């Protein structure tokens, strides 16, 4: 579903963020990208939805070379969740979630019904939380809205960049468990960045262990933990 072929990213100042990366992620697979800060995880993600372009190499999503796909069309098929989810502050939670279905052509009532479904899917009660504004939610609840919104276009691919990084450990564990349950229902192809090896192990079908712009190991959690 996602394939990197000899992908290198050199930023304008000469920094080589990603160095000759080749890997493949299967449909419905959840791969966690783990490693210290600055080793190229976010750059890898941003190249998948063309927020930044590789210097060389090719990236394929669902068989298409993405350099030939219009970025707006591409992003419709790729949900993106980041640590500081940017919700519209003046829209309710329900309307934040309904925006994408509405933009994609659903009528207002249908978009809101779809949004309510999505909120339930991520463990929020539409009748309780749907009418609130983002600043009336806890951090954990805001991240859930971010996940619901990313799912709104029903994209086959999800990019998640430390989505649970800003909440406390107890809430994070609850979000991780709920997220695993959600993934067992929706089965998206997911790249999930974390710097927390425990999170990488708990969530990943496979783990890509990063170091200095390269993937040093790409394997199932048990194999990564068993490595010397
Ligand atoms: P990670 O997500 O693993 O923390 P990043 O992909 O954000 O790593 O960064 C990889 C390297 O690229 C780092 O050395 C970082 O400083 C550098 N980098 C990231 N974005 C830019 C940019 N826009 N311009 C120059 N260098 C950048
Ligand atoms: P979570 O585990 O989802 O992060 P918290 O334990 O932080 O939730 O919050 C507990 C409860 O407090 C939740 O039901 C949430 O709705 C409520 N709450 C948190 N922050 C606010 C706020 N700023 N305004 C209103 N309710 C809030």
Short mmCIF file of C-alpha atoms and ligand atoms in Angstrom, two decimals, residues 11 13 15 17 36-43, ligand 1:
data_model
loop_
_atom_site.label_atom_id
_atom_site.label_comp_id
_atom_site.label_asym_id
_atom_site.label_seq_id
_atom_site.Cartn_x
_atom_site.Cartn_y
_atom_site.Cartn_z
CA UNK A 11 16.75 20.04 3.01
CA UNK A 13 20.44 23.89 4.24
CA UNK A 15 20.67 18.50 6.20
CA UNK A 17 16.98 14.01 6.99
CA UNK A 36 15.28 9.61 18.86
CA UNK A 37 14.33 13.14 17.91
CA UNK A 38 15.81 14.38 14.64
CA UNK A 39 16.32 11.03 12.93
CA UNK A 40 13.86 11.61 10.08
CA UNK A 41 10.53 10.16 11.22
CA UNK A 42 8.43 13.27 10.60
CA UNK A 43 10.16 13.92 7.28
P1 LIG B 1 12.13 13.37 13.73
O1 LIG B 1 10.73 13.39 13.28
O2 LIG B 1 12.70 11.98 13.80
O3 LIG B 1 12.37 14.14 14.99
P2 LIG B 1 12.63 15.12 11.47
O4 LIG B 1 12.22 14.40 10.25
O5 LIG B 1 11.74 16.16 12.03
O6 LIG B 1 13.03 14.07 12.60
O7 LIG B 1 14.05 15.82 11.20
C1 LIG B 1 15.15 15.12 10.62
C2 LIG B 1 16.31 16.08 10.43
O8 LIG B 1 15.95 17.05 9.45
C3 LIG B 1 16.69 16.85 11.67
O9 LIG B 1 18.09 17.04 11.66
C4 LIG B 1 15.96 18.16 11.48
O10 LIG B 1 16.63 19.20 12.16
C5 LIG B 1 16.03 18.35 9.98
N1 LIG B 1 14.92 19.15 9.44
C6 LIG B 1 13.59 18.91 9.59
N2 LIG B 1 12.86 19.82 8.93
C7 LIG B 1 13.75 20.66 8.34
C8 LIG B 1 13.65 21.81 7.50
N3 LIG B 1 12.45 22.28 7.12
N4 LIG B 1 14.78 22.40 7.09
C9 LIG B 1 16.00 21.93 7.44
N5 LIG B 1 16.17 20.83 8.21
C10 LIG B 1 15.08 20.22 8.67
#
